[in-house]
PDB file of N, CA, C and O in Angstrom:
ATOM      1  N   UNK I   1       0.822  -1.188   0.000  1.00 74.00           N
ATOM      2  CA  UNK I   1       0.000   0.000   0.000  1.00 74.00           C
ATOM      3  C   UNK I   1       0.865   1.250   0.000  1.00 74.00           C
ATOM      4  O   UNK I   1       0.581   2.188  -0.728  1.00 74.00           O
ATOM      5  N   UNK I   2       1.885   1.262   0.825  1.00 89.00           N
ATOM      6  CA  UNK I   2       2.748   2.440   0.898  1.00 89.00           C
ATOM      7  C   UNK I   2       3.539   2.621  -0.386  1.00 89.00           C
ATOM      8  O   UNK I   2       3.804   3.744  -0.789  1.00 89.00           O
ATOM      9  N   UNK I   3       3.941   1.487  -1.009  1.00 91.00           N
ATOM     10  CA  UNK I   3       4.703   1.600  -2.240  1.00 91.00           C
ATOM     11  C   UNK I   3       3.855   2.180  -3.363  1.00 91.00           C
ATOM     12  O   UNK I   3       4.349   2.951  -4.182  1.00 91.00           O
ATOM     13  N   UNK I   4       2.595   1.793  -3.404  1.00 93.00           N
ATOM     14  CA  UNK I   4       1.695   2.348  -4.419  1.00 93.00           C
ATOM     15  C   UNK I   4       1.521   3.846  -4.223  1.00 93.00           C
ATOM     16  O   UNK I   4       1.540   4.602  -5.184  1.00 93.00           O
ATOM     17  N   UNK I   5       1.338   4.250  -3.009  1.00 93.00           N
ATOM     18  CA  UNK I   5       1.183   5.670  -2.706  1.00 93.00           C
ATOM     19  C   UNK I   5       2.442   6.439  -3.130  1.00 93.00           C
ATOM     20  O   UNK I   5       2.352   7.499  -3.758  1.00 93.00           O
ATOM     21  N   UNK I   6       3.604   5.911  -2.824  1.00 94.00           N
ATOM     22  CA  UNK I   6       4.863   6.567  -3.198  1.00 94.00           C
ATOM     23  C   UNK I   6       5.005   6.593  -4.724  1.00 94.00           C
ATOM     24  O   UNK I   6       5.409   7.607  -5.303  1.00 94.00           O
ATOM     25  N   UNK I   7       4.650   5.488  -5.375  1.00 95.00           N
ATOM     26  CA  UNK I   7       4.730   5.422  -6.832  1.00 95.00           C
ATOM     27  C   UNK I   7       3.784   6.438  -7.477  1.00 95.00           C
ATOM     28  O   UNK I   7       4.180   7.172  -8.387  1.00 95.00           O
ATOM     29  N   UNK I   8       2.537   6.493  -7.006  1.00 95.00           N
ATOM     30  CA  UNK I   8       1.574   7.450  -7.548  1.00 95.00           C
ATOM     31  C   UNK I   8       2.021   8.886  -7.282  1.00 95.00           C
ATOM     32  O   UNK I   8       1.902   9.754  -8.151  1.00 95.00           O
ATOM     33  N   UNK I   9       2.528   9.148  -6.113  1.00 96.00           N
ATOM     34  CA  UNK I   9       3.012  10.495  -5.790  1.00 96.00           C
ATOM     35  C   UNK I   9       4.170  10.866  -6.712  1.00 96.00           C
ATOM     36  O   UNK I   9       4.240  11.996  -7.217  1.00 96.00           O
ATOM     37  N   UNK I  10       5.073   9.931  -6.949  1.00 96.00           N
ATOM     38  CA  UNK I  10       6.204  10.189  -7.826  1.00 96.00           C
ATOM     39  C   UNK I  10       5.739  10.428  -9.267  1.00 96.00           C
ATOM     40  O   UNK I  10       6.237  11.326  -9.956  1.00 96.00           O
ATOM     41  N   UNK I  11       4.789   9.636  -9.740  1.00 97.00           N
ATOM     42  CA  UNK I  11       4.259   9.823 -11.091  1.00 97.00           C
ATOM     43  C   UNK I  11       3.532  11.154 -11.232  1.00 97.00           C
ATOM     44  O   UNK I  11       3.664  11.841 -12.262  1.00 97.00           O
ATOM     45  N   UNK I  12       2.781  11.537 -10.209  1.00 97.00           N
ATOM     46  CA  UNK I  12       2.107  12.839 -10.234  1.00 97.00           C
ATOM     47  C   UNK I  12       3.125  13.968 -10.267  1.00 97.00           C
ATOM     48  O   UNK I  12       2.985  14.950 -11.000  1.00 97.00           O
ATOM     49  N   UNK I  13       4.195  13.812  -9.487  1.00 97.00           N
ATOM     50  CA  UNK I  13       5.258  14.815  -9.467  1.00 97.00           C
ATOM     51  C   UNK I  13       5.920  14.923 -10.844  1.00 97.00           C
ATOM     52  O   UNK I  13       6.157  16.030 -11.347  1.00 97.00           O
ATOM     53  N   UNK I  14       6.207  13.785 -11.479  1.00 97.00           N
ATOM     54  CA  UNK I  14       6.808  13.806 -12.807  1.00 97.00           C
ATOM     55  C   UNK I  14       5.869  14.436 -13.840  1.00 97.00           C
ATOM     56  O   UNK I  14       6.305  15.211 -14.692  1.00 97.00           O
ATOM     57  N   UNK I  15       4.601  14.126 -13.753  1.00 97.00           N
ATOM     58  CA  UNK I  15       3.618  14.714 -14.649  1.00 97.00           C
ATOM     59  C   UNK I  15       3.545  16.231 -14.457  1.00 97.00           C
ATOM     60  O   UNK I  15       3.504  16.995 -15.423  1.00 97.00           O
ATOM     61  N   UNK I  16       3.553  16.663 -13.200  1.00 96.00           N
ATOM     62  CA  UNK I  16       3.539  18.082 -12.870  1.00 96.00           C
ATOM     63  C   UNK I  16       4.763  18.776 -13.476  1.00 96.00           C
ATOM     64  O   UNK I  16       4.650  19.833 -14.105  1.00 96.00           O
ATOM     65  N   UNK I  17       5.949  18.169 -13.300  1.00 96.00           N
ATOM     66  CA  UNK I  17       7.183  18.748 -13.833  1.00 96.00           C
ATOM     67  C   UNK I  17       7.144  18.802 -15.365  1.00 96.00           C
ATOM     68  O   UNK I  17       7.584  19.767 -15.966  1.00 96.00           O
ATOM     69  N   UNK I  18       6.632  17.760 -15.983  1.00 95.00           N
ATOM     70  CA  UNK I  18       6.531  17.718 -17.430  1.00 95.00           C
ATOM     71  C   UNK I  18       5.628  18.838 -17.946  1.00 95.00           C
ATOM     72  O   UNK I  18       5.983  19.556 -18.883  1.00 95.00           O
ATOM     73  N   UNK I  19       4.485  18.984 -17.325  1.00 95.00           N
ATOM     74  CA  UNK I  19       3.529  19.993 -17.781  1.00 95.00           C
ATOM     75  C   UNK I  19       4.076  21.408 -17.574  1.00 95.00           C
ATOM     76  O   UNK I  19       4.077  22.226 -18.494  1.00 95.00           O
ATOM     77  N   UNK I  20       4.538  21.713 -16.371  1.00 94.00           N
ATOM     78  CA  UNK I  20       4.915  23.087 -16.062  1.00 94.00           C
ATOM     79  C   UNK I  20       6.336  23.461 -16.489  1.00 94.00           C
ATOM     80  O   UNK I  20       6.654  24.644 -16.599  1.00 94.00           O
ATOM     81  N   UNK I  21       7.206  22.492 -16.736  1.00 95.00           N
ATOM     82  CA  UNK I  21       8.566  22.819 -17.149  1.00 95.00           C
ATOM     83  C   UNK I  21       8.836  22.543 -18.624  1.00 95.00           C
ATOM     84  O   UNK I  21       9.879  22.938 -19.134  1.00 95.00           O
ATOM     85  N   UNK I  22       7.920  21.879 -19.310  1.00 94.00           N
ATOM     86  CA  UNK I  22       8.154  21.586 -20.713  1.00 94.00           C
ATOM     87  C   UNK I  22       6.983  21.992 -21.601  1.00 94.00           C
ATOM     88  O   UNK I  22       7.146  22.790 -22.526  1.00 94.00           O
ATOM     89  N   UNK I  23       5.802  21.469 -21.336  1.00 95.00           N
ATOM     90  CA  UNK I  23       4.668  21.670 -22.237  1.00 95.00           C
ATOM     91  C   UNK I  23       4.215  23.123 -22.265  1.00 95.00           C
ATOM     92  O   UNK I  23       4.053  23.707 -23.339  1.00 95.00           O
ATOM     93  N   UNK I  24       4.022  23.737 -21.109  1.00 95.00           N
ATOM     94  CA  UNK I  24       3.560  25.129 -21.077  1.00 95.00           C
ATOM     95  C   UNK I  24       4.594  26.080 -21.686  1.00 95.00           C
ATOM     96  O   UNK I  24       4.227  26.936 -22.499  1.00 95.00           O
ATOM     97  N   UNK I  25       5.896  25.987 -21.355  1.00 95.00           N
ATOM     98  CA  UNK I  25       6.856  26.878 -22.020  1.00 95.00           C
ATOM     99  C   UNK I  25       6.923  26.686 -23.537  1.00 95.00           C
ATOM    100  O   UNK I  25       7.044  27.664 -24.281  1.00 95.00           O
ATOM    101  N   UNK I  26       6.826  25.458 -24.003  1.00 95.00           N
ATOM    102  CA  UNK I  26       6.828  25.215 -25.447  1.00 95.00           C
ATOM    103  C   UNK I  26       5.598  25.848 -26.084  1.00 95.00           C
ATOM    104  O   UNK I  26       5.684  26.492 -27.138  1.00 95.00           O
ATOM    105  N   UNK I  27       4.447  25.723 -25.459  1.00 95.00           N
ATOM    106  CA  UNK I  27       3.219  26.322 -25.969  1.00 95.00           C
ATOM    107  C   UNK I  27       3.348  27.843 -26.036  1.00 95.00           C
ATOM    108  O   UNK I  27       3.000  28.463 -27.041  1.00 95.00           O
ATOM    109  N   UNK I  28       3.862  28.455 -24.971  1.00 96.00           N
ATOM    110  CA  UNK I  28       4.019  29.913 -24.944  1.00 96.00           C
ATOM    111  C   UNK I  28       5.010  30.383 -26.004  1.00 96.00           C
ATOM    112  O   UNK I  28       4.780  31.384 -26.687  1.00 96.00           O
ATOM    113  N   UNK I  29       6.109  29.674 -26.153  1.00 96.00           N
ATOM    114  CA  UNK I  29       7.115  30.046 -27.142  1.00 96.00           C
ATOM    115  C   UNK I  29       6.557  29.922 -28.552  1.00 96.00           C
ATOM    116  O   UNK I  29       6.775  30.804 -29.390  1.00 96.00           O
ATOM    117  N   UNK I  30       5.843  28.862 -28.822  1.00 96.00           N
ATOM    118  CA  UNK I  30       5.236  28.670 -30.135  1.00 96.00           C
ATOM    119  C   UNK I  30       4.260  29.793 -30.448  1.00 96.00           C
ATOM    120  O   UNK I  30       4.248  30.340 -31.558  1.00 96.00           O
ATOM    121  N   UNK I  31       3.460  30.155 -29.491  1.00 96.00           N
ATOM    122  CA  UNK I  31       2.492  31.228 -29.668  1.00 96.00           C
ATOM    123  C   UNK I  31       3.203  32.555 -29.951  1.00 96.00           C
ATOM    124  O   UNK I  31       2.801  33.311 -30.837  1.00 96.00           O
ATOM    125  N   UNK I  32       4.276  32.827 -29.226  1.00 97.00           N
ATOM    126  CA  UNK I  32       5.032  34.062 -29.408  1.00 97.00           C
ATOM    127  C   UNK I  32       5.702  34.093 -30.791  1.00 97.00           C
ATOM    128  O   UNK I  32       5.691  35.120 -31.470  1.00 97.00           O
ATOM    129  N   UNK I  33       6.266  32.980 -31.212  1.00 97.00           N
ATOM    130  CA  UNK I  33       6.930  32.922 -32.516  1.00 97.00           C
ATOM    131  C   UNK I  33       5.911  33.128 -33.636  1.00 97.00           C
ATOM    132  O   UNK I  33       6.171  33.861 -34.602  1.00 97.00           O
ATOM    133  N   UNK I  34       4.748  32.523 -33.526  1.00 97.00           N
ATOM    134  CA  UNK I  34       3.703  32.714 -34.529  1.00 97.00           C
ATOM    135  C   UNK I  34       3.293  34.175 -34.605  1.00 97.00           C
ATOM    136  O   UNK I  34       3.093  34.725 -35.703  1.00 97.00           O
ATOM    137  N   UNK I  35       3.166  34.818 -33.450  1.00 96.00           N
ATOM    138  CA  UNK I  35       2.790  36.227 -33.402  1.00 96.00           C
ATOM    139  C   UNK I  35       3.858  37.084 -34.084  1.00 96.00           C
ATOM    140  O   UNK I  35       3.532  37.983 -34.871  1.00 96.00           O
ATOM    141  N   UNK I  36       5.119  36.800 -33.835  1.00 96.00           N
ATOM    142  CA  UNK I  36       6.202  37.562 -34.451  1.00 96.00           C
ATOM    143  C   UNK I  36       6.234  37.355 -35.962  1.00 96.00           C
ATOM    144  O   UNK I  36       6.455  38.305 -36.722  1.00 96.00           O
ATOM    145  N   UNK I  37       6.011  36.132 -36.422  1.00 96.00           N
ATOM    146  CA  UNK I  37       5.962  35.879 -37.853  1.00 96.00           C
ATOM    147  C   UNK I  37       4.800  36.623 -38.501  1.00 96.00           C
ATOM    148  O   UNK I  37       4.934  37.182 -39.592  1.00 96.00           O
ATOM    149  N   UNK I  38       3.651  36.644 -37.834  1.00 96.00           N
ATOM    150  CA  UNK I  38       2.491  37.354 -38.350  1.00 96.00           C
ATOM    151  C   UNK I  38       2.797  38.850 -38.468  1.00 96.00           C
ATOM    152  O   UNK I  38       2.486  39.482 -39.484  1.00 96.00           O
ATOM    153  N   UNK I  39       3.415  39.431 -37.422  1.00 96.00           N
ATOM    154  CA  UNK I  39       3.763  40.845 -37.452  1.00 96.00           C
ATOM    155  C   UNK I  39       4.771  41.143 -38.562  1.00 96.00           C
ATOM    156  O   UNK I  39       4.649  42.146 -39.270  1.00 96.00           O
ATOM    157  N   UNK I  40       5.753  40.274 -38.724  1.00 96.00           N
ATOM    158  CA  UNK I  40       6.755  40.463 -39.775  1.00 96.00           C
ATOM    159  C   UNK I  40       6.102  40.391 -41.152  1.00 96.00           C
ATOM    160  O   UNK I  40       6.402  41.192 -42.039  1.00 96.00           O
ATOM    161  N   UNK I  41       5.198  39.450 -41.326  1.00 96.00           N
ATOM    162  CA  UNK I  41       4.493  39.304 -42.593  1.00 96.00           C
ATOM    163  C   UNK I  41       3.682  40.565 -42.896  1.00 96.00           C
ATOM    164  O   UNK I  41       3.686  41.066 -44.036  1.00 96.00           O
ATOM    165  N   UNK I  42       2.995  41.087 -41.886  1.00 95.00           N
ATOM    166  CA  UNK I  42       2.208  42.302 -42.075  1.00 95.00           C
ATOM    167  C   UNK I  42       3.103  43.483 -42.441  1.00 95.00           C
ATOM    168  O   UNK I  42       2.748  44.289 -43.309  1.00 95.00           O
ATOM    169  N   UNK I  43       4.267  43.596 -41.776  1.00 94.00           N
ATOM    170  CA  UNK I  43       5.197  44.682 -42.098  1.00 94.00           C
ATOM    171  C   UNK I  43       5.708  44.551 -43.530  1.00 94.00           C
ATOM    172  O   UNK I  43       5.837  45.545 -44.248  1.00 94.00           O
ATOM    173  N   UNK I  44       6.006  43.329 -43.942  1.00 93.00           N
ATOM    174  CA  UNK I  44       6.497  43.110 -45.309  1.00 93.00           C
ATOM    175  C   UNK I  44       5.426  43.493 -46.337  1.00 93.00           C
ATOM    176  O   UNK I  44       5.728  44.132 -47.345  1.00 93.00           O
ATOM    177  N   UNK I  45       4.185  43.119 -46.084  1.00 92.00           N
ATOM    178  CA  UNK I  45       3.101  43.490 -46.994  1.00 92.00           C
ATOM    179  C   UNK I  45       2.950  45.001 -47.062  1.00 92.00           C
ATOM    180  O   UNK I  45       2.738  45.570 -48.134  1.00 92.00           O
ATOM    181  N   UNK I  46       3.050  45.646 -45.910  1.00 91.00           N
ATOM    182  CA  UNK I  46       2.926  47.101 -45.854  1.00 91.00           C
ATOM    183  C   UNK I  46       4.050  47.760 -46.660  1.00 91.00           C
ATOM    184  O   UNK I  46       3.813  48.703 -47.424  1.00 91.00           O
ATOM    185  N   UNK I  47       5.262  47.268 -46.512  1.00 88.00           N
ATOM    186  CA  UNK I  47       6.382  47.817 -47.267  1.00 88.00           C
ATOM    187  C   UNK I  47       6.212  47.574 -48.766  1.00 88.00           C
ATOM    188  O   UNK I  47       6.530  48.444 -49.578  1.00 88.00           O
ATOM    189  N   UNK I  48       5.711  46.405 -49.121  1.00 86.00           N
ATOM    190  CA  UNK I  48       5.486  46.109 -50.535  1.00 86.00           C
ATOM    191  C   UNK I  48       4.436  47.056 -51.125  1.00 86.00           C
ATOM    192  O   UNK I  48       4.587  47.534 -52.247  1.00 86.00           O
ATOM    193  N   UNK I  49       3.380  47.304 -50.353  1.00 85.00           N
ATOM    194  CA  UNK I  49       2.342  48.222 -50.830  1.00 85.00           C
ATOM    195  C   UNK I  49       2.908  49.623 -50.999  1.00 85.00           C
ATOM    196  O   UNK I  49       2.600  50.312 -51.971  1.00 85.00           O
ATOM    197  N   UNK I  50       3.712  50.068 -50.048  1.00 84.00           N
ATOM    198  CA  UNK I  50       4.298  51.401 -50.138  1.00 84.00           C
ATOM    199  C   UNK I  50       5.260  51.491 -51.314  1.00 84.00           C
ATOM    200  O   UNK I  50       5.267  52.476 -52.040  1.00 84.00           O
ATOM    201  N   UNK I  51       6.073  50.456 -51.489  1.00 79.00           N
ATOM    202  CA  UNK I  51       7.045  50.502 -52.580  1.00 79.00           C
ATOM    203  C   UNK I  51       6.349  50.450 -53.936  1.00 79.00           C
ATOM    204  O   UNK I  51       6.772  51.104 -54.882  1.00 79.00           O
ATOM    205  N   UNK I  52       5.281  49.680 -54.049  1.00 76.00           N
ATOM    206  CA  UNK I  52       4.563  49.625 -55.324  1.00 76.00           C
ATOM    207  C   UNK I  52       3.872  50.952 -55.598  1.00 76.00           C
ATOM    208  O   UNK I  52       3.801  51.397 -56.748  1.00 76.00           O
ATOM    209  N   UNK I  53       3.387  51.625 -54.553  1.00 73.00           N
ATOM    210  CA  UNK I  53       2.757  52.931 -54.722  1.00 73.00           C
ATOM    211  C   UNK I  53       3.791  53.951 -55.175  1.00 73.00           C
ATOM    212  O   UNK I  53       3.559  54.710 -56.116  1.00 73.00           O
ATOM    213  N   UNK I  54       4.950  53.983 -54.535  1.00 78.00           N
ATOM    214  CA  UNK I  54       5.988  54.930 -54.923  1.00 78.00           C
ATOM    215  C   UNK I  54       6.544  54.583 -56.296  1.00 78.00           C
ATOM    216  O   UNK I  54       6.871  55.470 -57.076  1.00 78.00           O
ATOM    217  N   UNK I  55       6.652  53.302 -56.623  1.00 73.00           N
ATOM    218  CA  UNK I  55       7.130  52.882 -57.942  1.00 73.00           C
ATOM    219  C   UNK I  55       6.154  53.349 -59.012  1.00 73.00           C
ATOM    220  O   UNK I  55       6.569  53.832 -60.072  1.00 73.00           O
ATOM    221  N   UNK I  56       4.859  53.223 -58.754  1.00 72.00           N
ATOM    222  CA  UNK I  56       3.858  53.665 -59.717  1.00 72.00           C
ATOM    223  C   UNK I  56       3.962  55.182 -59.913  1.00 72.00           C
ATOM    224  O   UNK I  56       3.874  55.679 -61.045  1.00 72.00           O
ATOM    225  N   UNK I  57       4.169  55.921 -58.842  1.00 72.00           N
ATOM    226  CA  UNK I  57       4.306  57.370 -58.944  1.00 72.00           C
ATOM    227  C   UNK I  57       5.569  57.731 -59.721  1.00 72.00           C
ATOM    228  O   UNK I  57       5.555  58.637 -60.557  1.00 72.00           O
ATOM    229  N   UNK I  58       6.669  57.027 -59.470  1.00 73.00           N
ATOM    230  CA  UNK I  58       7.914  57.290 -60.194  1.00 73.00           C
ATOM    231  C   UNK I  58       7.762  56.952 -61.671  1.00 73.00           C
ATOM    232  O   UNK I  58       8.253  57.683 -62.536  1.00 73.00           O
ATOM    233  N   UNK I  59       7.075  55.852 -61.977  1.00 74.00           N
ATOM    234  CA  UNK I  59       6.853  55.472 -63.371  1.00 74.00           C
ATOM    235  C   UNK I  59       6.021  56.523 -64.096  1.00 74.00           C
ATOM    236  O   UNK I  59       6.293  56.861 -65.243  1.00 74.00           O
ATOM    237  N   UNK I  60       4.997  57.030 -63.432  1.00 74.00           N
ATOM    238  CA  UNK I  60       4.150  58.058 -64.020  1.00 74.00           C
ATOM    239  C   UNK I  60       4.966  59.316 -64.284  1.00 74.00           C
ATOM    240  O   UNK I  60       4.856  59.934 -65.349  1.00 74.00           O
ATOM    241  N   UNK I  61       5.797  59.687 -63.329  1.00 75.00           N
ATOM    242  CA  UNK I  61       6.629  60.868 -63.488  1.00 75.00           C
ATOM    243  C   UNK I  61       7.623  60.666 -64.636  1.00 75.00           C
ATOM    244  O   UNK I  61       7.837  61.566 -65.448  1.00 75.00           O
ATOM    245  N   UNK I  62       8.211  59.486 -64.732  1.00 73.00           N
ATOM    246  CA  UNK I  62       9.150  59.197 -65.811  1.00 73.00           C
ATOM    247  C   UNK I  62       8.441  59.233 -67.164  1.00 73.00           C
ATOM    248  O   UNK I  62       8.994  59.751 -68.152  1.00 73.00           O
ATOM    249  N   UNK I  63       7.216  58.703 -67.238  1.00 73.00           N
ATOM    250  CA  UNK I  63       6.456  58.740 -68.485  1.00 73.00           C
ATOM    251  C   UNK I  63       6.159  60.181 -68.887  1.00 73.00           C
ATOM    252  O   UNK I  63       6.243  60.538 -70.066  1.00 73.00           O
ATOM    253  N   UNK I  64       5.800  61.021 -67.919  1.00 70.00           N
ATOM    254  CA  UNK I  64       5.532  62.425 -68.205  1.00 70.00           C
ATOM    255  C   UNK I  64       6.780  63.115 -68.740  1.00 70.00           C
ATOM    256  O   UNK I  64       6.710  63.904 -69.688  1.00 70.00           O
ATOM    257  N   UNK I  65       7.927  62.823 -68.155  1.00 71.00           N
ATOM    258  CA  UNK I  65       9.180  63.418 -68.612  1.00 71.00           C
ATOM    259  C   UNK I  65       9.503  62.973 -70.034  1.00 71.00           C
ATOM    260  O   UNK I  65       9.915  63.772 -70.873  1.00 71.00           O
ATOM    261  N   UNK I  66       9.298  61.691 -70.317  1.00 66.00           N
ATOM    262  CA  UNK I  66       9.556  61.169 -71.650  1.00 66.00           C
ATOM    263  C   UNK I  66       8.655  61.838 -72.679  1.00 66.00           C
ATOM    264  O   UNK I  66       9.081  62.169 -73.791  1.00 66.00           O
ATOM    265  N   UNK I  67       7.387  62.020 -72.333  1.00 65.00           N
ATOM    266  CA  UNK I  67       6.440  62.640 -73.260  1.00 65.00           C
ATOM    267  C   UNK I  67       6.838  64.075 -73.565  1.00 65.00           C
ATOM    268  O   UNK I  67       6.806  64.514 -74.707  1.00 65.00           O
ATOM    269  N   UNK I  68       7.209  64.818 -72.519  1.00 64.00           N
ATOM    270  CA  UNK I  68       7.580  66.213 -72.744  1.00 64.00           C
ATOM    271  C   UNK I  68       8.887  66.311 -73.514  1.00 64.00           C
ATOM    272  O   UNK I  68       9.028  67.175 -74.375  1.00 64.00           O
ATOM    273  N   UNK I  69       9.843  65.428 -73.252  1.00 57.00           N
ATOM    274  CA  UNK I  69      11.109  65.483 -73.983  1.00 57.00           C
ATOM    275  C   UNK I  69      10.912  65.070 -75.434  1.00 57.00           C
ATOM    276  O   UNK I  69      11.574  65.582 -76.334  1.00 57.00           O
ATOM    277  N   UNK I  70      10.020  64.145 -75.697  1.00 49.00           N
ATOM    278  CA  UNK I  70       9.744  63.723 -77.066  1.00 49.00           C
ATOM    279  C   UNK I  70       9.088  64.858 -77.841  1.00 49.00           C
ATOM    280  O   UNK I  70       9.374  65.066 -79.025  1.00 49.00           O
ATOM    281  N   UNK I  71       8.221  65.619 -77.206  1.00 53.00           N
ATOM    282  CA  UNK I  71       7.554  66.741 -77.860  1.00 53.00           C
ATOM    283  C   UNK I  71       8.570  67.832 -78.193  1.00 53.00           C
ATOM    284  O   UNK I  71       8.492  68.467 -79.227  1.00 53.00           O
ATOM    285  N   UNK I  72       9.509  68.050 -77.318  1.00 54.00           N
ATOM    286  CA  UNK I  72      10.503  69.089 -77.524  1.00 54.00           C
ATOM    287  C   UNK I  72      11.427  68.739 -78.680  1.00 54.00           C
ATOM    288  O   UNK I  72      11.859  69.605 -79.425  1.00 54.00           O
ATOM    289  N   UNK I  73      11.772  67.478 -78.854  1.00 52.00           N
ATOM    290  CA  UNK I  73      12.709  67.072 -79.887  1.00 52.00           C
ATOM    291  C   UNK I  73      12.062  67.094 -81.267  1.00 52.00           C
ATOM    292  O   UNK I  73      12.682  67.457 -82.250  1.00 52.00           O
ATOM    293  N   UNK I  74      10.830  66.660 -81.330  1.00 53.00           N
ATOM    294  CA  UNK I  74      10.114  66.657 -82.600  1.00 53.00           C
ATOM    295  C   UNK I  74      10.670  65.631 -83.558  1.00 53.00           C
ATOM    296  O   UNK I  74      11.581  64.875 -83.260  1.00 53.00           O
ATOM    297  N   UNK I  75      10.117  65.573 -84.738  1.00 58.00           N
ATOM    298  CA  UNK I  75      10.620  64.670 -85.766  1.00 58.00           C
ATOM    299  C   UNK I  75      10.139  63.239 -85.571  1.00 58.00           C
ATOM    300  O   UNK I  75       9.179  62.963 -84.874  1.00 58.00           O
ATOM    301  N   UNK I  76      10.858  62.343 -86.256  1.00 68.00           N
ATOM    302  CA  UNK I  76      10.499  60.931 -86.220  1.00 68.00           C
ATOM    303  C   UNK I  76      11.306  60.159 -85.185  1.00 68.00           C
ATOM    304  O   UNK I  76      11.558  58.977 -85.336  1.00 68.00           O
ATOM    305  N   UNK I  77      11.725  60.792 -84.138  1.00 66.00           N
ATOM    306  CA  UNK I  77      12.562  60.161 -83.119  1.00 66.00           C
ATOM    307  C   UNK I  77      11.721  59.249 -82.245  1.00 66.00           C
ATOM    308  O   UNK I  77      10.670  59.636 -81.761  1.00 66.00           O
ATOM    309  N   UNK I  78      12.187  58.034 -82.048  1.00 69.00           N
ATOM    310  CA  UNK I  78      11.521  57.068 -81.156  1.00 69.00           C
ATOM    311  C   UNK I  78      12.448  56.787 -79.990  1.00 69.00           C
ATOM    312  O   UNK I  78      13.622  56.481 -80.177  1.00 69.00           O
ATOM    313  N   UNK I  79      11.919  56.925 -78.790  1.00 72.00           N
ATOM    314  CA  UNK I  79      12.723  56.672 -77.598  1.00 72.00           C
ATOM    315  C   UNK I  79      13.186  55.232 -77.565  1.00 72.00           C
ATOM    316  O   UNK I  79      12.414  54.307 -77.851  1.00 72.00           O
ATOM    317  N   UNK I  80      14.441  55.036 -77.213  1.00 73.00           N
ATOM    318  CA  UNK I  80      14.980  53.689 -77.043  1.00 73.00           C
ATOM    319  C   UNK I  80      14.764  53.290 -75.594  1.00 73.00           C
ATOM    320  O   UNK I  80      15.126  54.008 -74.677  1.00 73.00           O
ATOM    321  N   UNK I  81      14.151  52.144 -75.389  1.00 75.00           N
ATOM    322  CA  UNK I  81      13.903  51.682 -74.035  1.00 75.00           C
ATOM    323  C   UNK I  81      14.584  50.336 -73.877  1.00 75.00           C
ATOM    324  O   UNK I  81      14.321  49.388 -74.626  1.00 75.00           O
ATOM    325  N   UNK I  82      15.478  50.258 -72.901  1.00 74.00           N
ATOM    326  CA  UNK I  82      16.237  49.038 -72.698  1.00 74.00           C
ATOM    327  C   UNK I  82      15.349  47.983 -72.026  1.00 74.00           C
ATOM    328  O   UNK I  82      14.680  48.260 -71.045  1.00 74.00           O
ATOM    329  N   UNK I  83      15.380  46.783 -72.552  1.00 75.00           N
ATOM    330  CA  UNK I  83      14.622  45.667 -72.001  1.00 75.00           C
ATOM    331  C   UNK I  83      15.569  44.838 -71.148  1.00 75.00           C
ATOM    332  O   UNK I  83      16.604  44.420 -71.601  1.00 75.00           O
ATOM    333  N   UNK I  84      15.161  44.613 -69.913  1.00 68.00           N
ATOM    334  CA  UNK I  84      16.032  43.863 -68.991  1.00 68.00           C
ATOM    335  C   UNK I  84      15.605  42.424 -68.941  1.00 68.00           C
ATOM    336  O   UNK I  84      14.527  42.029 -69.017  1.00 68.00           O
TER     337      UNK I  84
END
């Protein structure tokens, strides 16, 4: 009877240690890492949106400059555009 009680107490203690020293910290760390990845992903999307907006504005400005320079030159001149 006493050995069973000691065995059960020891198993409960091991289970307690497993839960509070391994499972809960792993769960918290996983949750934190997921949150950080989500935030990083959102920041990357935001930067992509900003860069595409500024790129579109720069492209529009470059097109306007090309149009005005072509008008000033006159004639049958065709702008050369390098293809990458």
